[in-house]
Amino acid sequence: MQIYRTHFCSQLNLKNLNENIVLSGWLHRKRDHGNLLFIDLRDNYGITQCVIDSSHNDFNKVNVLSNESVLRIKGQVAKRSDDTINNKLPTGKIEIKIDTVDILSKSETLPIPVNSDIHYSEEIRLKYRYLDLRREKLHSNILLRNKVISSIRSKMISRGFIEFQTPILTSTSPEGARDYLVPSRMHPGKFYALPQAPQQFKQLLMIAGFDKYFQIAPCFRDEDSRTDRSPGEFYQLDFEMSFVTQEDVFNALEPVLYEIFNENNDFNKSNPWKVNKHPFPRIPYAESLDKYGTDKPDLRNPLLIEDCTEIFFESNFKIF
């Protein structure tokens, strides 16, 4: 039986020196230094540098490969020279001296590069979505989404909430947008509606006595796209509680939101998220309109509206 890997491409370090290992992944980037060919091998977990000598039997066949070819590499873990250490990678202090290379799949010339975050039009990105999803920024976003959802789930369950999956094909429950309709095969002329939110079902669960409900809920709304939401569908943390006050709701959810942002604060290193520790500051509606001109102010914006009515009350300048 073939072994495709003994380690992931993020695991190896100085503790693994001289070990014989097997890695499988995509050819992320290669650098030809004449007698030496350096290969960055990438999998879901990270990147490992591999090196092959020009005297090696497989040198020429590897040298002509395109990026994103799929390889299985067997070799020995070696320490990098001091001038080639890359502290930005978990594997940046080691490299793999290649013994054998198996080409599992050859790549054609790519329509969009995977090892670069150069901007491309949405049309070509969606056409080659499988390549777009390999790119570092988008790949890390998907992994972050998984981490956030898993963390929300564990935090809500630890606070006594019960997770439910509510039906998708249902009757209409308007939430301010138009419904997406699905025709019924069994009942010609009649339609199901995709839920704009699981409102009816979560209220039904409260009436049934389940006390605390939550769901990472899919919502379908036939509306224009927004900057913070995909057009047509999105997911939200949906929850309901019985026999509670507004304060109980705040106390249950504010810690969850704070912890989610705080534990992922290093995701965007150039502009880390800053979230107030709970309890969150509260701004009365009238005060928010007076100061910010909106009921959902961005508190990162330091500009405030000032009421200058008394100063300009006697002014003949018509704008005032």
mmCIF file with all atom_site columns, C-alpha atoms in Angstrom, residues 26-189:
data_model
loop_
_atom_site.group_PDB
_atom_site.id
_atom_site.type_symbol
_atom_site.label_atom_id
_atom_site.label_alt_id
_atom_site.label_comp_id
_atom_site.label_asym_id
_atom_site.label_entity_id
_atom_site.label_seq_id
_atom_site.pdbx_PDB_ins_code
_atom_site.Cartn_x
_atom_site.Cartn_y
_atom_site.Cartn_z
_atom_site.occupancy
_atom_site.B_iso_or_equiv
_atom_site.pdbx_formal_charge
_atom_site.auth_seq_id
_atom_site.auth_comp_id
_atom_site.auth_asym_id
_atom_site.auth_atom_id
_atom_site.pdbx_PDB_model_num
ATOM 1   C CA . TRP A 1 26  ? 0.855   20.991 -4.661  1.00 0.00 ? 26  TRP A CA 1
ATOM 2   C CA . LEU A 1 27  ? 3.935   22.555 -6.197  1.00 0.00 ? 27  LEU A CA 1
ATOM 3   C CA . HIS A 1 28  ? 3.432   26.080 -4.875  1.00 0.00 ? 28  HIS A CA 1
ATOM 4   C CA . ARG A 1 29  ? 6.606   27.647 -6.207  1.00 0.00 ? 29  ARG A CA 1
ATOM 5   C CA . LYS A 1 30  ? 10.019  26.521 -7.502  1.00 0.00 ? 30  LYS A CA 1
ATOM 6   C CA . ARG A 1 31  ? 13.380  28.270 -7.704  1.00 0.00 ? 31  ARG A CA 1
ATOM 7   C CA . ASP A 1 32  ? 16.184  27.063 -9.958  1.00 0.00 ? 32  ASP A CA 1
ATOM 8   C CA . HIS A 1 33  ? 19.635  27.861 -8.524  1.00 0.00 ? 33  HIS A CA 1
ATOM 9   C CA . GLY A 1 34  ? 21.566  25.978 -11.187 1.00 0.00 ? 34  GLY A CA 1
ATOM 10  C CA . ASN A 1 35  ? 22.814  22.897 -9.356  1.00 0.00 ? 35  ASN A CA 1
ATOM 11  C CA . LEU A 1 36  ? 19.918  23.011 -6.914  1.00 0.00 ? 36  LEU A CA 1
ATOM 12  C CA . LEU A 1 37  ? 16.161  23.202 -7.452  1.00 0.00 ? 37  LEU A CA 1
ATOM 13  C CA . PHE A 1 38  ? 14.075  24.416 -4.517  1.00 0.00 ? 38  PHE A CA 1
ATOM 14  C CA . ILE A 1 39  ? 10.414  23.425 -4.329  1.00 0.00 ? 39  ILE A CA 1
ATOM 15  C CA . ASP A 1 40  ? 7.796   24.883 -1.993  1.00 0.00 ? 40  ASP A CA 1
ATOM 16  C CA . LEU A 1 41  ? 5.314   22.073 -1.420  1.00 0.00 ? 41  LEU A CA 1
ATOM 17  C CA . ARG A 1 42  ? 1.890   23.173 -0.150  1.00 0.00 ? 42  ARG A CA 1
ATOM 18  C CA . ASP A 1 43  ? -1.027  21.350 1.418   1.00 0.00 ? 43  ASP A CA 1
ATOM 19  C CA . ASN A 1 44  ? -4.041  22.537 3.420   1.00 0.00 ? 44  ASN A CA 1
ATOM 20  C CA . TYR A 1 45  ? -1.890  23.067 6.515   1.00 0.00 ? 45  TYR A CA 1
ATOM 21  C CA . GLY A 1 46  ? 1.189   24.931 5.283   1.00 0.00 ? 46  GLY A CA 1
ATOM 22  C CA . ILE A 1 47  ? 4.332   24.943 3.149   1.00 0.00 ? 47  ILE A CA 1
ATOM 23  C CA . THR A 1 48  ? 7.576   22.957 3.327   1.00 0.00 ? 48  THR A CA 1
ATOM 24  C CA . GLN A 1 49  ? 10.702  23.692 1.303   1.00 0.00 ? 49  GLN A CA 1
ATOM 25  C CA . CYS A 1 50  ? 12.176  20.705 -0.540  1.00 0.00 ? 50  CYS A CA 1
ATOM 26  C CA . VAL A 1 51  ? 15.464  20.619 -2.452  1.00 0.00 ? 51  VAL A CA 1
ATOM 27  C CA . ILE A 1 52  ? 16.764  18.362 -5.211  1.00 0.00 ? 52  ILE A CA 1
ATOM 28  C CA . ASP A 1 53  ? 20.294  18.217 -6.662  1.00 0.00 ? 53  ASP A CA 1
ATOM 29  C CA . SER A 1 54  ? 20.966  18.434 -10.414 1.00 0.00 ? 54  SER A CA 1
ATOM 30  C CA . SER A 1 55  ? 22.696  15.052 -10.271 1.00 0.00 ? 55  SER A CA 1
ATOM 31  C CA . HIS A 1 56  ? 19.473  13.405 -9.121  1.00 0.00 ? 56  HIS A CA 1
ATOM 32  C CA . ASN A 1 57  ? 17.691  11.171 -11.657 1.00 0.00 ? 57  ASN A CA 1
ATOM 33  C CA . ASP A 1 58  ? 14.393  13.038 -11.128 1.00 0.00 ? 58  ASP A CA 1
ATOM 34  C CA . PHE A 1 59  ? 15.848  16.554 -11.464 1.00 0.00 ? 59  PHE A CA 1
ATOM 35  C CA . ASN A 1 60  ? 14.866  17.166 -15.091 1.00 0.00 ? 60  ASN A CA 1
ATOM 36  C CA . LYS A 1 61  ? 11.344  15.814 -14.804 1.00 0.00 ? 61  LYS A CA 1
ATOM 37  C CA . VAL A 1 62  ? 10.699  18.033 -11.776 1.00 0.00 ? 62  VAL A CA 1
ATOM 38  C CA . ASN A 1 63  ? 12.354  21.076 -13.339 1.00 0.00 ? 63  ASN A CA 1
ATOM 39  C CA . VAL A 1 64  ? 9.857   21.184 -16.228 1.00 0.00 ? 64  VAL A CA 1
ATOM 40  C CA . LEU A 1 65  ? 6.742   20.905 -14.043 1.00 0.00 ? 65  LEU A CA 1
ATOM 41  C CA . SER A 1 66  ? 4.256   23.762 -13.822 1.00 0.00 ? 66  SER A CA 1
ATOM 42  C CA . ASN A 1 67  ? 3.066   25.231 -10.560 1.00 0.00 ? 67  ASN A CA 1
ATOM 43  C CA . GLU A 1 68  ? 0.116   23.360 -8.969  1.00 0.00 ? 68  GLU A CA 1
ATOM 44  C CA . SER A 1 69  ? 1.315   19.959 -10.165 1.00 0.00 ? 69  SER A CA 1
ATOM 45  C CA . VAL A 1 70  ? 0.570   17.383 -7.467  1.00 0.00 ? 70  VAL A CA 1
ATOM 46  C CA . LEU A 1 71  ? 3.608   15.622 -5.997  1.00 0.00 ? 71  LEU A CA 1
ATOM 47  C CA . ARG A 1 72  ? 4.493   12.979 -3.465  1.00 0.00 ? 72  ARG A CA 1
ATOM 48  C CA . ILE A 1 73  ? 7.974   13.571 -2.077  1.00 0.00 ? 73  ILE A CA 1
ATOM 49  C CA . LYS A 1 74  ? 10.068  11.176 -0.021  1.00 0.00 ? 74  LYS A CA 1
ATOM 50  C CA . GLY A 1 75  ? 13.175  12.470 1.651   1.00 0.00 ? 75  GLY A CA 1
ATOM 51  C CA . GLN A 1 76  ? 15.111  13.351 4.780   1.00 0.00 ? 76  GLN A CA 1
ATOM 52  C CA . VAL A 1 77  ? 14.637  16.355 7.048   1.00 0.00 ? 77  VAL A CA 1
ATOM 53  C CA . ALA A 1 78  ? 17.719  18.618 7.093   1.00 0.00 ? 78  ALA A CA 1
ATOM 54  C CA . LYS A 1 79  ? 18.550  21.903 8.775   1.00 0.00 ? 79  LYS A CA 1
ATOM 55  C CA . ARG A 1 80  ? 18.592  24.996 6.566   1.00 0.00 ? 80  ARG A CA 1
ATOM 56  C CA . SER A 1 81  ? 21.708  27.118 6.384   1.00 0.00 ? 81  SER A CA 1
ATOM 57  C CA . ASP A 1 82  ? 21.514  30.271 8.521   1.00 0.00 ? 82  ASP A CA 1
ATOM 58  C CA . ASP A 1 83  ? 21.132  32.577 5.515   1.00 0.00 ? 83  ASP A CA 1
ATOM 59  C CA . THR A 1 84  ? 18.104  30.650 4.152   1.00 0.00 ? 84  THR A CA 1
ATOM 60  C CA . ILE A 1 85  ? 16.047  30.434 7.360   1.00 0.00 ? 85  ILE A CA 1
ATOM 61  C CA . ASN A 1 86  ? 12.507  31.780 6.910   1.00 0.00 ? 86  ASN A CA 1
ATOM 62  C CA . ASN A 1 87  ? 11.019  32.734 10.284  1.00 0.00 ? 87  ASN A CA 1
ATOM 63  C CA . LYS A 1 88  ? 7.650   33.499 8.673   1.00 0.00 ? 88  LYS A CA 1
ATOM 64  C CA . LEU A 1 89  ? 7.006   29.757 8.213   1.00 0.00 ? 89  LEU A CA 1
ATOM 65  C CA . PRO A 1 90  ? 6.586   27.157 10.981  1.00 0.00 ? 90  PRO A CA 1
ATOM 66  C CA . THR A 1 91  ? 8.817   24.938 8.820   1.00 0.00 ? 91  THR A CA 1
ATOM 67  C CA . GLY A 1 92  ? 11.234  27.756 8.006   1.00 0.00 ? 92  GLY A CA 1
ATOM 68  C CA . LYS A 1 93  ? 14.280  26.259 9.757   1.00 0.00 ? 93  LYS A CA 1
ATOM 69  C CA . ILE A 1 94  ? 14.268  22.926 7.918   1.00 0.00 ? 94  ILE A CA 1
ATOM 70  C CA . GLU A 1 95  ? 14.084  21.586 4.381   1.00 0.00 ? 95  GLU A CA 1
ATOM 71  C CA . ILE A 1 96  ? 13.609  18.185 2.784   1.00 0.00 ? 96  ILE A CA 1
ATOM 72  C CA . LYS A 1 97  ? 16.466  16.563 0.892   1.00 0.00 ? 97  LYS A CA 1
ATOM 73  C CA . ILE A 1 98  ? 14.532  14.758 -1.827  1.00 0.00 ? 98  ILE A CA 1
ATOM 74  C CA . ASP A 1 99  ? 15.130  11.027 -2.378  1.00 0.00 ? 99  ASP A CA 1
ATOM 75  C CA . THR A 1 100 ? 12.245  10.293 -4.755  1.00 0.00 ? 100 THR A CA 1
ATOM 76  C CA . VAL A 1 101 ? 9.492   12.317 -6.407  1.00 0.00 ? 101 VAL A CA 1
ATOM 77  C CA . ASP A 1 102 ? 6.232   10.841 -7.690  1.00 0.00 ? 102 ASP A CA 1
ATOM 78  C CA . ILE A 1 103 ? 4.218   13.077 -10.024 1.00 0.00 ? 103 ILE A CA 1
ATOM 79  C CA . LEU A 1 104 ? 0.600   12.373 -9.128  1.00 0.00 ? 104 LEU A CA 1
ATOM 80  C CA . SER A 1 105 ? -0.830  14.955 -11.513 1.00 0.00 ? 105 SER A CA 1
ATOM 81  C CA . LYS A 1 106 ? 0.718   17.396 -13.998 1.00 0.00 ? 106 LYS A CA 1
ATOM 82  C CA . SER A 1 107 ? -0.698  20.889 -14.154 1.00 0.00 ? 107 SER A CA 1
ATOM 83  C CA . GLU A 1 108 ? -1.380  22.844 -17.329 1.00 0.00 ? 108 GLU A CA 1
ATOM 84  C CA . THR A 1 109 ? -0.606  26.563 -17.566 1.00 0.00 ? 109 THR A CA 1
ATOM 85  C CA . LEU A 1 110 ? -2.875  28.241 -15.032 1.00 0.00 ? 110 LEU A CA 1
ATOM 86  C CA . PRO A 1 111 ? -5.525  30.837 -15.976 1.00 0.00 ? 111 PRO A CA 1
ATOM 87  C CA . ILE A 1 112 ? -4.912  32.550 -12.601 1.00 0.00 ? 112 ILE A CA 1
ATOM 88  C CA . PRO A 1 113 ? -1.836  32.130 -10.374 1.00 0.00 ? 113 PRO A CA 1
ATOM 89  C CA . VAL A 1 114 ? -2.377  30.443 -7.031  1.00 0.00 ? 114 VAL A CA 1
ATOM 90  C CA . ASN A 1 115 ? 0.817   31.676 -5.348  1.00 0.00 ? 115 ASN A CA 1
ATOM 91  C CA . SER A 1 116 ? -0.182  35.329 -5.703  1.00 0.00 ? 116 SER A CA 1
ATOM 92  C CA . ASP A 1 117 ? -3.054  37.501 -4.457  1.00 0.00 ? 117 ASP A CA 1
ATOM 93  C CA . ILE A 1 118 ? -3.083  39.664 -7.592  1.00 0.00 ? 118 ILE A CA 1
ATOM 94  C CA . HIS A 1 119 ? -6.612  40.923 -8.181  1.00 0.00 ? 119 HIS A CA 1
ATOM 95  C CA . TYR A 1 120 ? -8.629  39.251 -10.947 1.00 0.00 ? 120 TYR A CA 1
ATOM 96  C CA . SER A 1 121 ? -12.173 39.933 -12.088 1.00 0.00 ? 121 SER A CA 1
ATOM 97  C CA . GLU A 1 122 ? -14.959 38.114 -10.312 1.00 0.00 ? 122 GLU A CA 1
ATOM 98  C CA . GLU A 1 123 ? -15.963 36.470 -13.597 1.00 0.00 ? 123 GLU A CA 1
ATOM 99  C CA . ILE A 1 124 ? -12.662 34.613 -14.020 1.00 0.00 ? 124 ILE A CA 1
ATOM 100 C CA . ARG A 1 125 ? -12.361 33.865 -10.283 1.00 0.00 ? 125 ARG A CA 1
ATOM 101 C CA . LEU A 1 126 ? -15.766 32.177 -10.241 1.00 0.00 ? 126 LEU A CA 1
ATOM 102 C CA . LYS A 1 127 ? -15.081 30.319 -13.481 1.00 0.00 ? 127 LYS A CA 1
ATOM 103 C CA . TYR A 1 128 ? -11.946 28.811 -11.902 1.00 0.00 ? 128 TYR A CA 1
ATOM 104 C CA . ARG A 1 129 ? -13.265 28.736 -8.355  1.00 0.00 ? 129 ARG A CA 1
ATOM 105 C CA . TYR A 1 130 ? -11.259 25.626 -7.433  1.00 0.00 ? 130 TYR A CA 1
ATOM 106 C CA . LEU A 1 131 ? -8.079  27.602 -8.142  1.00 0.00 ? 131 LEU A CA 1
ATOM 107 C CA . ASP A 1 132 ? -9.352  30.758 -6.462  1.00 0.00 ? 132 ASP A CA 1
ATOM 108 C CA . LEU A 1 133 ? -10.022 28.787 -3.276  1.00 0.00 ? 133 LEU A CA 1
ATOM 109 C CA . ARG A 1 134 ? -6.391  27.623 -3.215  1.00 0.00 ? 134 ARG A CA 1
ATOM 110 C CA . ARG A 1 135 ? -5.093  31.194 -2.975  1.00 0.00 ? 135 ARG A CA 1
ATOM 111 C CA . GLU A 1 136 ? -3.729  32.100 0.438   1.00 0.00 ? 136 GLU A CA 1
ATOM 112 C CA . LYS A 1 137 ? -6.113  34.906 1.381   1.00 0.00 ? 137 LYS A CA 1
ATOM 113 C CA . LEU A 1 138 ? -9.292  33.105 0.417   1.00 0.00 ? 138 LEU A CA 1
ATOM 114 C CA . HIS A 1 139 ? -8.062  29.775 1.782   1.00 0.00 ? 139 HIS A CA 1
ATOM 115 C CA . SER A 1 140 ? -7.305  31.348 5.158   1.00 0.00 ? 140 SER A CA 1
ATOM 116 C CA . ASN A 1 141 ? -10.719 33.077 5.154   1.00 0.00 ? 141 ASN A CA 1
ATOM 117 C CA . ILE A 1 142 ? -12.451 29.723 4.692   1.00 0.00 ? 142 ILE A CA 1
ATOM 118 C CA . LEU A 1 143 ? -10.415 28.186 7.522   1.00 0.00 ? 143 LEU A CA 1
ATOM 119 C CA . LEU A 1 144 ? -11.224 31.173 9.745   1.00 0.00 ? 144 LEU A CA 1
ATOM 120 C CA . ARG A 1 145 ? -14.926 30.744 9.020   1.00 0.00 ? 145 ARG A CA 1
ATOM 121 C CA . ASN A 1 146 ? -14.725 27.118 10.102  1.00 0.00 ? 146 ASN A CA 1
ATOM 122 C CA . LYS A 1 147 ? -12.859 28.090 13.279  1.00 0.00 ? 147 LYS A CA 1
ATOM 123 C CA . VAL A 1 148 ? -15.382 30.812 14.167  1.00 0.00 ? 148 VAL A CA 1
ATOM 124 C CA . ILE A 1 149 ? -18.408 28.577 13.612  1.00 0.00 ? 149 ILE A CA 1
ATOM 125 C CA . SER A 1 150 ? -16.869 25.751 15.661  1.00 0.00 ? 150 SER A CA 1
ATOM 126 C CA . SER A 1 151 ? -16.063 28.192 18.457  1.00 0.00 ? 151 SER A CA 1
ATOM 127 C CA . ILE A 1 152 ? -19.563 29.714 18.426  1.00 0.00 ? 152 ILE A CA 1
ATOM 128 C CA . ARG A 1 153 ? -21.057 26.240 18.602  1.00 0.00 ? 153 ARG A CA 1
ATOM 129 C CA . SER A 1 154 ? -18.968 25.162 21.598  1.00 0.00 ? 154 SER A CA 1
ATOM 130 C CA . LYS A 1 155 ? -19.550 28.457 23.466  1.00 0.00 ? 155 LYS A CA 1
ATOM 131 C CA . MET A 1 156 ? -23.311 28.365 22.967  1.00 0.00 ? 156 MET A CA 1
ATOM 132 C CA . ILE A 1 157 ? -23.595 24.719 24.049  1.00 0.00 ? 157 ILE A CA 1
ATOM 133 C CA . SER A 1 158 ? -21.469 25.426 27.148  1.00 0.00 ? 158 SER A CA 1
ATOM 134 C CA . ARG A 1 159 ? -23.992 28.143 28.070  1.00 0.00 ? 159 ARG A CA 1
ATOM 135 C CA . GLY A 1 160 ? -26.893 25.718 27.969  1.00 0.00 ? 160 GLY A CA 1
ATOM 136 C CA . PHE A 1 161 ? -28.184 26.416 24.454  1.00 0.00 ? 161 PHE A CA 1
ATOM 137 C CA . ILE A 1 162 ? -29.486 23.506 22.360  1.00 0.00 ? 162 ILE A CA 1
ATOM 138 C CA . GLU A 1 163 ? -28.590 23.368 18.672  1.00 0.00 ? 163 GLU A CA 1
ATOM 139 C CA . PHE A 1 164 ? -31.368 22.678 16.166  1.00 0.00 ? 164 PHE A CA 1
ATOM 140 C CA . GLN A 1 165 ? -31.491 22.360 12.377  1.00 0.00 ? 165 GLN A CA 1
ATOM 141 C CA . THR A 1 166 ? -34.773 23.846 11.221  1.00 0.00 ? 166 THR A CA 1
ATOM 142 C CA . PRO A 1 167 ? -36.489 22.995 7.878   1.00 0.00 ? 167 PRO A CA 1
ATOM 143 C CA . ILE A 1 168 ? -35.466 24.710 4.657   1.00 0.00 ? 168 ILE A CA 1
ATOM 144 C CA . LEU A 1 169 ? -38.576 23.996 2.554   1.00 0.00 ? 169 LEU A CA 1
ATOM 145 C CA . THR A 1 170 ? -41.368 25.761 4.387   1.00 0.00 ? 170 THR A CA 1
ATOM 146 C CA . SER A 1 171 ? -44.133 28.342 4.090   1.00 0.00 ? 171 SER A CA 1
ATOM 147 C CA . THR A 1 172 ? -43.323 32.007 3.718   1.00 0.00 ? 172 THR A CA 1
ATOM 148 C CA . SER A 1 173 ? -42.070 34.004 6.741   1.00 0.00 ? 173 SER A CA 1
ATOM 149 C CA . PRO A 1 174 ? -41.422 37.558 5.495   1.00 0.00 ? 174 PRO A CA 1
ATOM 150 C CA . GLU A 1 175 ? -38.417 39.410 6.937   1.00 0.00 ? 175 GLU A CA 1
ATOM 151 C CA . GLY A 1 176 ? -38.444 42.534 4.800   1.00 0.00 ? 176 GLY A CA 1
ATOM 152 C CA . ALA A 1 177 ? -37.300 41.005 1.492   1.00 0.00 ? 177 ALA A CA 1
ATOM 153 C CA . ARG A 1 178 ? -38.849 38.885 -1.236  1.00 0.00 ? 178 ARG A CA 1
ATOM 154 C CA . ASP A 1 179 ? -38.944 35.100 -0.874  1.00 0.00 ? 179 ASP A CA 1
ATOM 155 C CA . TYR A 1 180 ? -37.210 32.518 -3.028  1.00 0.00 ? 180 TYR A CA 1
ATOM 156 C CA . LEU A 1 181 ? -39.861 30.056 -4.166  1.00 0.00 ? 181 LEU A CA 1
ATOM 157 C CA . VAL A 1 182 ? -39.519 26.338 -4.996  1.00 0.00 ? 182 VAL A CA 1
ATOM 158 C CA . PRO A 1 183 ? -42.322 24.747 -7.065  1.00 0.00 ? 183 PRO A CA 1
ATOM 159 C CA . SER A 1 184 ? -43.903 21.609 -5.616  1.00 0.00 ? 184 SER A CA 1
ATOM 160 C CA . ARG A 1 185 ? -43.917 18.537 -7.846  1.00 0.00 ? 185 ARG A CA 1
ATOM 161 C CA . MET A 1 186 ? -46.655 16.833 -5.830  1.00 0.00 ? 186 MET A CA 1
ATOM 162 C CA . HIS A 1 187 ? -48.907 19.895 -5.731  1.00 0.00 ? 187 HIS A CA 1
ATOM 163 C CA . PRO A 1 188 ? -48.789 21.678 -9.122  1.00 0.00 ? 188 PRO A CA 1
ATOM 164 C CA . GLY A 1 189 ? -49.286 25.424 -8.847  1.00 0.00 ? 189 GLY A CA 1
#
